[in-house]
Amino acid sequence: MLTFTIKKLQPVFTETLTPPACHSASIAELPDGSLACVWYSGSFEGSKDTVLYWSKSGSEGGWEKPRVVVELPGLSTGNPVLWHDGEKLNLYFVILYGDWWSEAKVSYTSSMDNGATWSPKKLLWDEAGTMLRTPPLRLTTGEILLPIYDERAWCSLILRSEDNGQTWRKYGDATARGITIQPSLVELEDGRVLAYSRSSKGFIYVSWSYNKGLSWTASQPLPLVNNNTGIDLIRSDEGLLLVHNDTATGRHRLVVSHSTDEGNHWKLTAVLEDSEGEFSYPTMIQAQSGKIHIVYTNQRQTINHIEVVLSR
């Protein structure tokens, strides 16, 4: 039986940021074993004063004081995603060229020095309504799959690169328009790619690719409750882990589920939060140490970080 032991729960920051409403955190491990976290902060979701904040874990195990890493006066930014590709740290994010996510486009910047300096910001995908939420997946054969979604059509998609992120092509419309967004990906032991998506129908939806992301099976609901909110799915040393809000209403309960059979069956492993308010938009990684790290929104006021040890 898998034991999910919470070793540490702490906010990434305790001060009130300017602007104050925080959401949609992403976490990555750096080559030296330290952690990096990024999120957006604005007066409200979609506000023109929204910026991206960044912090790194300190030598004493806490987090450094947050600093603004992306600020575009007059334009809102959102849904940042951190990912280290083995050579550089990549920060993907969206810019709102209008009043809502339906006018968003995906941009990126990268750092060769673990976030001390960043390259000029560039547009990655010039199609309005394109959003992202979860980290890329590098397949064992080398291709990179970046999960995206179409805010206008409400459809889960991917961007696929065969040249380490230099160029991208879009794939993955899994006949779920108006139903799914925010896919999260893992590669299965048999080479298939598994995609779990947030949905508007009350359950997590699943789709598979048998050809490295070039095409996808029709999305179907799973017996996993999802109240139209973000999830994250990873492969750990102990099987697949899913962090999600398993509630029919609200975003107050946040849990981790575990699968030992490639997602065919799931068992609730840990309850991270279960009280009034909002605990949402989790992102999860397994570090080189074997520890699991999860960051998520806490009441839109701060970002929580949970450190977990897996054992049997």
PDB file of C-alpha atoms in Angstrom:
ATOM      1  CA  MET A   1       0.000   0.000   0.000  1.00  0.00           C
ATOM      2  CA  LEU A   2       1.322   3.434  -0.941  1.00  0.00           C
ATOM      3  CA  THR A   3       1.828   5.887   1.933  1.00  0.00           C
ATOM      4  CA  PHE A   4       1.597   9.561   1.070  1.00  0.00           C
ATOM      5  CA  THR A   5       3.343  11.476   3.884  1.00  0.00           C
ATOM      6  CA  ILE A   6       3.123  15.259   3.886  1.00  0.00           C
ATOM      7  CA  LYS A   7       6.519  16.485   5.103  1.00  0.00           C
ATOM      8  CA  LYS A   8       5.939  20.183   4.667  1.00  0.00           C
ATOM      9  CA  LEU A   9       3.061  22.546   3.882  1.00  0.00           C
ATOM     10  CA  GLN A  10       3.883  26.215   3.544  1.00  0.00           C
ATOM     11  CA  PRO A  11       2.886  29.257   1.507  1.00  0.00           C
ATOM     12  CA  VAL A  12       5.342  30.295  -1.187  1.00  0.00           C
ATOM     13  CA  PHE A  13       4.933  33.844   0.161  1.00  0.00           C
ATOM     14  CA  THR A  14       3.161  35.462   3.114  1.00  0.00           C
ATOM     15  CA  GLU A  15       3.239  39.157   2.201  1.00  0.00           C
ATOM     16  CA  THR A  16       0.427  40.800   0.235  1.00  0.00           C
ATOM     17  CA  LEU A  17       1.503  41.230  -3.360  1.00  0.00           C
ATOM     18  CA  THR A  18       0.699  44.139  -5.633  1.00  0.00           C
ATOM     19  CA  PRO A  19      -1.634  43.437  -7.334  1.00  0.00           C
ATOM     20  CA  PRO A  20      -3.025  40.930  -4.818  1.00  0.00           C
ATOM     21  CA  ALA A  21      -5.165  38.201  -6.462  1.00  0.00           C
ATOM     22  CA  CYS A  22      -2.919  35.159  -7.065  1.00  0.00           C
ATOM     23  CA  HIS A  23      -3.695  32.108  -9.181  1.00  0.00           C
ATOM     24  CA  SER A  24      -2.465  29.362 -11.516  1.00  0.00           C
ATOM     25  CA  ALA A  25       0.954  28.393 -10.130  1.00  0.00           C
ATOM     26  CA  SER A  26       3.516  26.205 -11.884  1.00  0.00           C
ATOM     27  CA  ILE A  27       6.573  24.510 -10.376  1.00  0.00           C
ATOM     28  CA  ALA A  28       9.791  23.097 -11.831  1.00  0.00           C
ATOM     29  CA  GLU A  29      12.986  21.579 -10.477  1.00  0.00           C
ATOM     30  CA  LEU A  30      16.265  23.213 -11.483  1.00  0.00           C
ATOM     31  CA  PRO A  31      19.461  21.245 -12.248  1.00  0.00           C
ATOM     32  CA  ASP A  32      20.919  22.022  -8.804  1.00  0.00           C
ATOM     33  CA  GLY A  33      17.889  20.511  -7.071  1.00  0.00           C
ATOM     34  CA  SER A  34      16.284  23.808  -6.070  1.00  0.00           C
ATOM     35  CA  LEU A  35      12.694  24.596  -7.003  1.00  0.00           C
ATOM     36  CA  ALA A  36      11.178  27.442  -8.984  1.00  0.00           C
ATOM     37  CA  CYS A  37       7.571  28.603  -8.862  1.00  0.00           C
ATOM     38  CA  VAL A  38       5.671  31.102 -11.008  1.00  0.00           C
ATOM     39  CA  TRP A  39       2.069  32.375 -10.883  1.00  0.00           C
ATOM     40  CA  TYR A  40      -0.023  35.313 -11.999  1.00  0.00           C
ATOM     41  CA  SER A  41      -1.240  38.132  -9.768  1.00  0.00           C
ATOM     42  CA  GLY A  42      -3.758  40.863 -10.604  1.00  0.00           C
ATOM     43  CA  SER A  43      -6.550  42.961  -9.159  1.00  0.00           C
ATOM     44  CA  PHE A  44      -8.880  40.272 -10.513  1.00  0.00           C
ATOM     45  CA  GLU A  45      -8.738  37.544 -13.146  1.00  0.00           C
ATOM     46  CA  GLY A  46      -8.068  39.126 -16.524  1.00  0.00           C
ATOM     47  CA  SER A  47      -7.336  42.611 -15.153  1.00  0.00           C
ATOM     48  CA  LYS A  48      -4.941  44.795 -17.123  1.00  0.00           C
ATOM     49  CA  ASP A  49      -2.543  45.107 -14.185  1.00  0.00           C
ATOM     50  CA  THR A  50      -1.871  41.347 -14.011  1.00  0.00           C
ATOM     51  CA  VAL A  51       1.802  40.334 -13.860  1.00  0.00           C
ATOM     52  CA  LEU A  52       3.744  37.094 -13.441  1.00  0.00           C
ATOM     53  CA  TYR A  53       5.572  36.597 -10.156  1.00  0.00           C
ATOM     54  CA  TRP A  54       8.499  34.264  -9.641  1.00  0.00           C
ATOM     55  CA  SER A  55      10.232  32.713  -6.627  1.00  0.00           C
ATOM     56  CA  LYS A  56      12.927  30.097  -5.970  1.00  0.00           C
ATOM     57  CA  SER A  57      13.380  27.829  -2.988  1.00  0.00           C
ATOM     58  CA  GLY A  58      16.102  29.100  -0.649  1.00  0.00           C
ATOM     59  CA  SER A  59      19.002  27.311   0.990  1.00  0.00           C
ATOM     60  CA  GLU A  60      17.061  26.923   4.258  1.00  0.00           C
ATOM     61  CA  GLY A  61      14.145  25.199   2.583  1.00  0.00           C
ATOM     62  CA  GLY A  62      11.854  28.234   2.335  1.00  0.00           C
ATOM     63  CA  TRP A  63      11.138  30.473  -0.616  1.00  0.00           C
ATOM     64  CA  GLU A  64      12.840  33.666  -1.727  1.00  0.00           C
ATOM     65  CA  LYS A  65      10.931  36.937  -1.840  1.00  0.00           C
ATOM     66  CA  PRO A  66       8.780  36.972  -5.008  1.00  0.00           C
ATOM     67  CA  ARG A  67       9.765  39.244  -7.868  1.00  0.00           C
ATOM     68  CA  VAL A  68       7.965  40.196 -11.057  1.00  0.00           C
ATOM     69  CA  VAL A  69       9.288  38.218 -14.018  1.00  0.00           C
ATOM     70  CA  VAL A  70       6.805  39.337 -16.716  1.00  0.00           C
ATOM     71  CA  GLU A  71       5.036  42.695 -16.771  1.00  0.00           C
ATOM     72  CA  LEU A  72       3.368  44.112 -19.878  1.00  0.00           C
ATOM     73  CA  PRO A  73       1.701  47.467 -19.070  1.00  0.00           C
ATOM     74  CA  GLY A  74      -1.834  47.584 -20.451  1.00  0.00           C
ATOM     75  CA  LEU A  75      -1.903  43.851 -21.203  1.00  0.00           C
ATOM     76  CA  SER A  76      -2.938  41.037 -18.885  1.00  0.00           C
ATOM     77  CA  THR A  77      -0.818  37.903 -18.600  1.00  0.00           C
ATOM     78  CA  GLY A  78      -1.787  34.515 -17.214  1.00  0.00           C
ATOM     79  CA  ASN A  79      -1.493  30.735 -16.839  1.00  0.00           C
ATOM     80  CA  PRO A  80       2.306  30.496 -16.670  1.00  0.00           C
ATOM     81  CA  VAL A  81       3.998  27.114 -17.146  1.00  0.00           C
ATOM     82  CA  LEU A  82       7.590  26.365 -16.092  1.00  0.00           C
ATOM     83  CA  TRP A  83       9.570  23.538 -17.681  1.00  0.00           C
ATOM     84  CA  HIS A  84      13.279  22.716 -17.836  1.00  0.00           C
ATOM     85  CA  ASP A  85      14.158  20.995 -21.107  1.00  0.00           C
ATOM     86  CA  GLY A  86      17.606  19.784 -19.986  1.00  0.00           C
ATOM     87  CA  GLU A  87      19.401  22.818 -21.391  1.00  0.00           C
ATOM     88  CA  LYS A  88      17.379  25.842 -20.305  1.00  0.00           C
ATOM     89  CA  LEU A  89      14.431  26.843 -18.172  1.00  0.00           C
ATOM     90  CA  ASN A  90      11.372  27.705 -20.252  1.00  0.00           C
ATOM     91  CA  LEU A  91       8.511  29.933 -19.137  1.00  0.00           C
ATOM     92  CA  TYR A  92       5.384  29.661 -21.273  1.00  0.00           C
ATOM     93  CA  PHE A  93       2.483  32.035 -20.595  1.00  0.00           C
ATOM     94  CA  VAL A  94      -0.456  33.738 -22.271  1.00  0.00           C
ATOM     95  CA  ILE A  95      -0.998  37.401 -23.094  1.00  0.00           C
ATOM     96  CA  LEU A  96      -4.545  38.764 -23.327  1.00  0.00           C
ATOM     97  CA  TYR A  97      -4.919  41.000 -26.374  1.00  0.00           C
ATOM     98  CA  GLY A  98      -8.453  41.866 -25.271  1.00  0.00           C
ATOM     99  CA  ASP A  99     -10.711  41.577 -22.242  1.00  0.00           C
ATOM    100  CA  TRP A 100     -10.842  37.818 -21.729  1.00  0.00           C
ATOM    101  CA  TRP A 101      -9.042  34.517 -22.326  1.00  0.00           C
ATOM    102  CA  SER A 102     -10.728  34.134 -25.706  1.00  0.00           C
ATOM    103  CA  GLU A 103      -8.290  36.794 -26.935  1.00  0.00           C
ATOM    104  CA  ALA A 104      -5.179  35.148 -25.464  1.00  0.00           C
ATOM    105  CA  LYS A 105      -2.081  34.011 -27.343  1.00  0.00           C
ATOM    106  CA  VAL A 106       0.807  31.863 -26.102  1.00  0.00           C
ATOM    107  CA  SER A 107       4.235  33.459 -25.602  1.00  0.00           C
ATOM    108  CA  TYR A 108       7.466  32.294 -24.001  1.00  0.00           C
ATOM    109  CA  THR A 109      10.828  33.293 -22.604  1.00  0.00           C
ATOM    110  CA  SER A 110      13.756  31.176 -21.417  1.00  0.00           C
ATOM    111  CA  SER A 111      16.674  31.344 -19.003  1.00  0.00           C
ATOM    112  CA  MET A 112      20.124  29.760 -19.210  1.00  0.00           C
ATOM    113  CA  ASP A 113      20.992  30.751 -15.611  1.00  0.00           C
ATOM    114  CA  ASN A 114      18.087  29.316 -13.599  1.00  0.00           C
ATOM    115  CA  GLY A 115      15.985  32.453 -13.735  1.00  0.00           C
ATOM    116  CA  ALA A 116      18.590  35.143 -13.013  1.00  0.00           C
ATOM    117  CA  THR A 117      18.106  36.542 -16.524  1.00  0.00           C
ATOM    118  CA  TRP A 118      15.567  35.843 -19.259  1.00  0.00           C
ATOM    119  CA  SER A 119      15.586  35.980 -23.038  1.00  0.00           C
ATOM    120  CA  PRO A 120      13.371  38.456 -24.937  1.00  0.00           C
ATOM    121  CA  LYS A 121       9.716  37.421 -24.883  1.00  0.00           C
ATOM    122  CA  LYS A 122       8.471  35.868 -28.108  1.00  0.00           C
ATOM    123  CA  LEU A 123       5.127  34.745 -29.480  1.00  0.00           C
ATOM    124  CA  LEU A 124       4.930  30.953 -29.618  1.00  0.00           C
ATOM    125  CA  TRP A 125       1.462  30.438 -31.156  1.00  0.00           C
ATOM    126  CA  ASP A 126      -0.297  33.266 -32.985  1.00  0.00           C
ATOM    127  CA  GLU A 127      -3.907  32.097 -32.703  1.00  0.00           C
ATOM    128  CA  ALA A 128      -6.385  33.974 -30.513  1.00  0.00           C
ATOM    129  CA  GLY A 129      -7.980  31.917 -27.772  1.00  0.00           C
ATOM    130  CA  THR A 130      -5.000  29.586 -27.334  1.00  0.00           C
ATOM    131  CA  MET A 131      -4.330  28.841 -23.669  1.00  0.00           C
ATOM    132  CA  LEU A 132      -2.153  26.540 -21.576  1.00  0.00           C
ATOM    133  CA  ARG A 133      -2.096  25.276 -17.988  1.00  0.00           C
ATOM    134  CA  THR A 134       0.069  22.152 -17.511  1.00  0.00           C
ATOM    135  CA  PRO A 135       3.736  21.364 -18.321  1.00  0.00           C
ATOM    136  CA  PRO A 136       5.047  19.840 -21.545  1.00  0.00           C
ATOM    137  CA  LEU A 137       5.788  16.145 -21.861  1.00  0.00           C
ATOM    138  CA  ARG A 138       8.966  14.928 -23.547  1.00  0.00           C
ATOM    139  CA  LEU A 139       8.372  11.476 -25.002  1.00  0.00           C
ATOM    140  CA  THR A 140      10.962   8.718 -24.714  1.00  0.00           C
ATOM    141  CA  THR A 141      11.500   9.147 -28.470  1.00  0.00           C
ATOM    142  CA  GLY A 142      12.335  12.855 -28.035  1.00  0.00           C
ATOM    143  CA  GLU A 143       9.239  14.694 -29.251  1.00  0.00           C
ATOM    144  CA  ILE A 144       7.797  17.410 -27.005  1.00  0.00           C
ATOM    145  CA  LEU A 145       4.047  17.678 -26.460  1.00  0.00           C
ATOM    146  CA  LEU A 146       2.857  21.000 -24.994  1.00  0.00           C
ATOM    147  CA  PRO A 147      -0.731  20.743 -23.694  1.00  0.00           C
ATOM    148  CA  ILE A 148      -2.891  23.664 -24.844  1.00  0.00           C
ATOM    149  CA  TYR A 149      -6.584  24.348 -25.307  1.00  0.00           C
ATOM    150  CA  ASP A 150      -8.877  26.520 -27.375  1.00  0.00           C
ATOM    151  CA  GLU A 151     -10.801  28.895 -25.090  1.00  0.00           C
ATOM    152  CA  ARG A 152     -13.187  29.804 -27.914  1.00  0.00           C
ATOM    153  CA  ALA A 153     -14.135  26.252 -28.935  1.00  0.00           C
ATOM    154  CA  TRP A 154     -13.499  24.829 -25.452  1.00  0.00           C
ATOM    155  CA  CYS A 155     -11.360  22.015 -26.760  1.00  0.00           C
ATOM    156  CA  SER A 156      -8.239  20.236 -25.487  1.00  0.00           C
ATOM    157  CA  LEU A 157      -5.294  20.263 -27.927  1.00  0.00           C
ATOM    158  CA  ILE A 158      -1.511  19.921 -28.019  1.00  0.00           C
ATOM    159  CA  LEU A 159       1.396  21.620 -29.725  1.00  0.00           C
ATOM    160  CA  ARG A 160       3.953  19.072 -30.924  1.00  0.00           C
ATOM    161  CA  SER A 161       7.641  19.705 -31.615  1.00  0.00           C
ATOM    162  CA  GLU A 162      10.183  17.381 -33.210  1.00  0.00           C
ATOM    163  CA  ASP A 163      13.103  19.845 -32.935  1.00  0.00           C
ATOM    164  CA  ASN A 164      13.312  20.578 -29.202  1.00  0.00           C
ATOM    165  CA  GLY A 165      10.814  23.416 -29.274  1.00  0.00           C
ATOM    166  CA  GLN A 166      12.118  25.339 -32.282  1.00  0.00           C
ATOM    167  CA  THR A 167       8.933  24.769 -34.290  1.00  0.00           C
ATOM    168  CA  TRP A 168       5.464  23.504 -33.361  1.00  0.00           C
ATOM    169  CA  ARG A 169       2.395  21.961 -34.986  1.00  0.00           C
ATOM    170  CA  LYS A 170      -1.091  21.709 -33.496  1.00  0.00           C
ATOM    171  CA  TYR A 171      -2.902  18.386 -33.006  1.00  0.00           C
ATOM    172  CA  GLY A 172      -5.393  16.723 -30.730  1.00  0.00           C
ATOM    173  CA  ASP A 173      -8.994  17.838 -31.296  1.00  0.00           C
ATOM    174  CA  ALA A 174     -10.570  14.785 -29.652  1.00  0.00           C
ATOM    175  CA  THR A 175     -14.209  15.412 -30.634  1.00  0.00           C
ATOM    176  CA  ALA A 176     -14.917  17.104 -27.311  1.00  0.00           C
ATOM    177  CA  ARG A 177     -15.625  20.670 -28.394  1.00  0.00           C
ATOM    178  CA  GLY A 178     -17.522  22.569 -25.753  1.00  0.00           C
ATOM    179  CA  ILE A 179     -16.596  19.940 -23.146  1.00  0.00           C
ATOM    180  CA  THR A 180     -12.860  19.732 -22.285  1.00  0.00           C
ATOM    181  CA  ILE A 181      -9.954  22.091 -21.644  1.00  0.00           C
ATOM    182  CA  GLN A 182      -6.612  22.075 -19.792  1.00  0.00           C
ATOM    183  CA  PRO A 183      -5.270  18.615 -20.721  1.00  0.00           C
ATOM    184  CA  SER A 184      -2.531  16.957 -18.675  1.00  0.00           C
ATOM    185  CA  LEU A 185      -0.325  14.290 -20.273  1.00  0.00           C
ATOM    186  CA  VAL A 186       1.683  11.201 -19.341  1.00  0.00           C
ATOM    187  CA  GLU A 187       3.391   8.587 -21.498  1.00  0.00           C
ATOM    188  CA  LEU A 188       2.274   5.046 -20.711  1.00  0.00           C
ATOM    189  CA  GLU A 189       4.596   2.051 -20.530  1.00  0.00           C
ATOM    190  CA  ASP A 190       3.318   0.723 -23.877  1.00  0.00           C
ATOM    191  CA  GLY A 191       4.121   4.021 -25.654  1.00  0.00           C
ATOM    192  CA  ARG A 192       0.615   5.452 -25.715  1.00  0.00           C
ATOM    193  CA  VAL A 193       0.085   8.991 -24.489  1.00  0.00           C
ATOM    194  CA  LEU A 194      -2.679   9.495 -21.939  1.00  0.00           C
ATOM    195  CA  ALA A 195      -4.516  12.834 -21.699  1.00  0.00           C
ATOM    196  CA  TYR A 196      -6.799  13.757 -18.816  1.00  0.00           C
ATOM    197  CA  SER A 197      -8.809  16.972 -19.200  1.00  0.00           C
ATOM    198  CA  ARG A 198     -10.941  19.271 -17.098  1.00  0.00           C
ATOM    199  CA  SER A 199     -14.528  19.244 -18.314  1.00  0.00           C
ATOM    200  CA  SER A 200     -17.806  21.127 -18.175  1.00  0.00           C
ATOM    201  CA  LYS A 201     -19.772  17.882 -17.678  1.00  0.00           C
ATOM    202  CA  GLY A 202     -18.904  17.018 -14.074  1.00  0.00           C
ATOM    203  CA  PHE A 203     -16.188  14.424 -14.715  1.00  0.00           C
ATOM    204  CA  ILE A 204     -12.575  14.221 -15.877  1.00  0.00           C
ATOM    205  CA  TYR A 205     -12.390  13.187 -19.538  1.00  0.00           C
ATOM    206  CA  VAL A 206      -9.795  10.843 -21.057  1.00  0.00           C
ATOM    207  CA  SER A 207      -8.242  10.518 -24.509  1.00  0.00           C
ATOM    208  CA  TRP A 208      -5.319   8.411 -25.803  1.00  0.00           C
ATOM    209  CA  SER A 209      -2.814   8.834 -28.609  1.00  0.00           C
ATOM    210  CA  TYR A 210      -1.301   5.741 -30.230  1.00  0.00           C
ATOM    211  CA  ASN A 211       1.069   7.668 -32.513  1.00  0.00           C
ATOM    212  CA  LYS A 212       3.011  10.081 -30.281  1.00  0.00           C
ATOM    213  CA  GLY A 213       0.391  12.813 -30.252  1.00  0.00           C
ATOM    214  CA  LEU A 214      -0.449  12.994 -33.964  1.00  0.00           C
ATOM    215  CA  SER A 215      -4.051  11.871 -33.434  1.00  0.00           C
ATOM    216  CA  TRP A 216      -6.265  11.164 -30.436  1.00  0.00           C
ATOM    217  CA  THR A 217      -9.204   8.953 -29.532  1.00  0.00           C
ATOM    218  CA  ALA A 218     -12.568  10.567 -28.842  1.00  0.00           C
ATOM    219  CA  SER A 219     -12.637  11.984 -25.299  1.00  0.00           C
ATOM    220  CA  GLN A 220     -14.830  10.048 -22.881  1.00  0.00           C
ATOM    221  CA  PRO A 221     -15.846  10.687 -19.240  1.00  0.00           C
ATOM    222  CA  LEU A 222     -14.184   8.820 -16.388  1.00  0.00           C
ATOM    223  CA  PRO A 223     -15.699   7.988 -12.974  1.00  0.00           C
ATOM    224  CA  LEU A 224     -13.589  10.819 -11.526  1.00  0.00           C
ATOM    225  CA  VAL A 225     -15.593  13.845 -10.404  1.00  0.00           C
ATOM    226  CA  ASN A 226     -14.466  17.206 -11.776  1.00  0.00           C
ATOM    227  CA  ASN A 227     -16.336  20.434 -11.135  1.00  0.00           C
ATOM    228  CA  ASN A 228     -14.870  22.264 -14.124  1.00  0.00           C
ATOM    229  CA  THR A 229     -11.509  23.027 -12.536  1.00  0.00           C
ATOM    230  CA  GLY A 230      -7.822  22.333 -13.168  1.00  0.00           C
ATOM    231  CA  ILE A 231      -6.045  19.001 -12.568  1.00  0.00           C
ATOM    232  CA  ASP A 232      -2.535  17.642 -12.969  1.00  0.00           C
ATOM    233  CA  LEU A 233      -1.328  14.158 -13.843  1.00  0.00           C
ATOM    234  CA  ILE A 234       2.228  12.762 -13.552  1.00  0.00           C
ATOM    235  CA  ARG A 235       4.107   9.489 -13.684  1.00  0.00           C
ATOM    236  CA  SER A 236       5.926   8.877 -10.389  1.00  0.00           C
ATOM    237  CA  ASP A 237       8.237   6.102  -9.225  1.00  0.00           C
ATOM    238  CA  GLU A 238       5.134   4.441  -7.732  1.00  0.00           C
ATOM    239  CA  GLY A 239       2.758   4.740 -10.671  1.00  0.00           C
ATOM    240  CA  LEU A 240       0.481   7.523 -11.874  1.00  0.00           C
ATOM    241  CA  LEU A 241      -0.545  10.346  -9.534  1.00  0.00           C
ATOM    242  CA  LEU A 242      -3.495  12.681 -10.097  1.00  0.00           C
ATOM    243  CA  VAL A 243      -4.118  15.854  -8.082  1.00  0.00           C
ATOM    244  CA  HIS A 244      -7.665  17.182  -8.430  1.00  0.00           C
ATOM    245  CA  ASN A 245     -10.750  18.671  -6.790  1.00  0.00           C
ATOM    246  CA  ASP A 246     -12.992  15.630  -6.306  1.00  0.00           C
ATOM    247  CA  THR A 247     -16.141  17.627  -5.586  1.00  0.00           C
ATOM    248  CA  ALA A 248     -19.375  18.082  -7.517  1.00  0.00           C
ATOM    249  CA  THR A 249     -19.566  21.714  -6.402  1.00  0.00           C
ATOM    250  CA  GLY A 250     -16.963  24.246  -5.323  1.00  0.00           C
ATOM    251  CA  ARG A 251     -13.174  24.066  -5.202  1.00  0.00           C
ATOM    252  CA  HIS A 252     -12.772  23.541  -1.462  1.00  0.00           C
ATOM    253  CA  ARG A 253     -11.544  19.918  -1.460  1.00  0.00           C
ATOM    254  CA  LEU A 254      -8.217  19.019  -3.076  1.00  0.00           C
ATOM    255  CA  VAL A 255      -6.980  15.414  -3.170  1.00  0.00           C
ATOM    256  CA  VAL A 256      -4.338  13.125  -4.672  1.00  0.00           C
ATOM    257  CA  SER A 257      -5.309   9.814  -6.270  1.00  0.00           C
ATOM    258  CA  HIS A 258      -2.990   6.940  -7.232  1.00  0.00           C
ATOM    259  CA  SER A 259      -3.088   4.365 -10.021  1.00  0.00           C
ATOM    260  CA  THR A 260      -0.866   1.299 -10.276  1.00  0.00           C
ATOM    261  CA  ASP A 261      -2.341   0.080 -13.589  1.00  0.00           C
ATOM    262  CA  GLU A 262      -1.715   2.954 -16.002  1.00  0.00           C
ATOM    263  CA  GLY A 263      -4.904   4.818 -15.124  1.00  0.00           C
ATOM    264  CA  ASN A 264      -7.391   1.961 -15.402  1.00  0.00           C
ATOM    265  CA  HIS A 265      -8.272   2.241 -11.712  1.00  0.00           C
ATOM    266  CA  TRP A 266      -7.716   4.989  -9.160  1.00  0.00           C
ATOM    267  CA  LYS A 267      -7.558   5.031  -5.369  1.00  0.00           C
ATOM    268  CA  LEU A 268      -7.760   8.121  -3.155  1.00  0.00           C
ATOM    269  CA  THR A 269      -4.363   8.492  -1.464  1.00  0.00           C
ATOM    270  CA  ALA A 270      -4.421  11.818   0.394  1.00  0.00           C
ATOM    271  CA  VAL A 271      -6.690  14.756   1.138  1.00  0.00           C
ATOM    272  CA  LEU A 272      -4.646  17.960   0.884  1.00  0.00           C
ATOM    273  CA  GLU A 273      -7.413  20.461   1.655  1.00  0.00           C
ATOM    274  CA  ASP A 274     -11.031  20.171   2.735  1.00  0.00           C
ATOM    275  CA  SER A 275     -12.392  23.403   4.211  1.00  0.00           C
ATOM    276  CA  GLU A 276     -14.257  26.490   3.108  1.00  0.00           C
ATOM    277  CA  GLY A 277     -12.934  28.568   0.250  1.00  0.00           C
ATOM    278  CA  GLU A 278     -10.879  27.784  -2.852  1.00  0.00           C
ATOM    279  CA  PHE A 279      -7.929  25.422  -3.214  1.00  0.00           C
ATOM    280  CA  SER A 280      -7.410  24.940  -6.920  1.00  0.00           C
ATOM    281  CA  TYR A 281      -5.248  24.756 -10.052  1.00  0.00           C
ATOM    282  CA  PRO A 282      -2.607  22.331  -8.727  1.00  0.00           C
ATOM    283  CA  THR A 283       0.672  21.544 -10.450  1.00  0.00           C
ATOM    284  CA  MET A 284       2.728  18.530  -9.384  1.00  0.00           C
ATOM    285  CA  ILE A 285       6.253  17.232 -10.047  1.00  0.00           C
ATOM    286  CA  GLN A 286       8.498  14.479  -8.732  1.00  0.00           C
ATOM    287  CA  ALA A 287      11.986  15.760  -7.934  1.00  0.00           C
ATOM    288  CA  GLN A 288      15.260  13.900  -8.418  1.00  0.00           C
ATOM    289  CA  SER A 289      15.158  13.127  -4.684  1.00  0.00           C
ATOM    290  CA  GLY A 290      11.932  11.188  -5.178  1.00  0.00           C
ATOM    291  CA  LYS A 291       9.875  13.739  -3.256  1.00  0.00           C
ATOM    292  CA  ILE A 292       6.598  14.975  -4.715  1.00  0.00           C
ATOM    293  CA  HIS A 293       6.043  18.742  -4.825  1.00  0.00           C
ATOM    294  CA  ILE A 294       2.620  20.303  -5.350  1.00  0.00           C
ATOM    295  CA  VAL A 295       1.719  23.988  -5.649  1.00  0.00           C
ATOM    296  CA  TYR A 296      -1.816  25.352  -5.816  1.00  0.00           C
ATOM    297  CA  THR A 297      -3.991  28.420  -5.306  1.00  0.00           C
ATOM    298  CA  ASN A 298      -5.032  29.156  -1.717  1.00  0.00           C
ATOM    299  CA  GLN A 299      -8.106  31.454  -1.621  1.00  0.00           C
ATOM    300  CA  ARG A 300      -6.648  33.554  -4.496  1.00  0.00           C
ATOM    301  CA  GLN A 301      -4.479  35.164  -1.778  1.00  0.00           C
ATOM    302  CA  THR A 302      -1.338  33.046  -1.836  1.00  0.00           C
ATOM    303  CA  ILE A 303       0.199  29.909  -3.358  1.00  0.00           C
ATOM    304  CA  ASN A 304       0.617  26.832  -1.173  1.00  0.00           C
ATOM    305  CA  HIS A 305       3.536  24.432  -1.534  1.00  0.00           C
ATOM    306  CA  ILE A 306       3.275  20.851  -0.263  1.00  0.00           C
ATOM    307  CA  GLU A 307       6.260  18.502  -0.083  1.00  0.00           C
ATOM    308  CA  VAL A 308       5.431  14.803   0.038  1.00  0.00           C
ATOM    309  CA  VAL A 309       7.350  11.566   0.534  1.00  0.00           C
ATOM    310  CA  LEU A 310       6.052   8.358  -1.093  1.00  0.00           C
ATOM    311  CA  SER A 311       6.691   5.040   0.626  1.00  0.00           C
ATOM    312  CA  ARG A 312       5.312   1.510   0.874  1.00  0.00           C
TER     313      ARG A 312
END
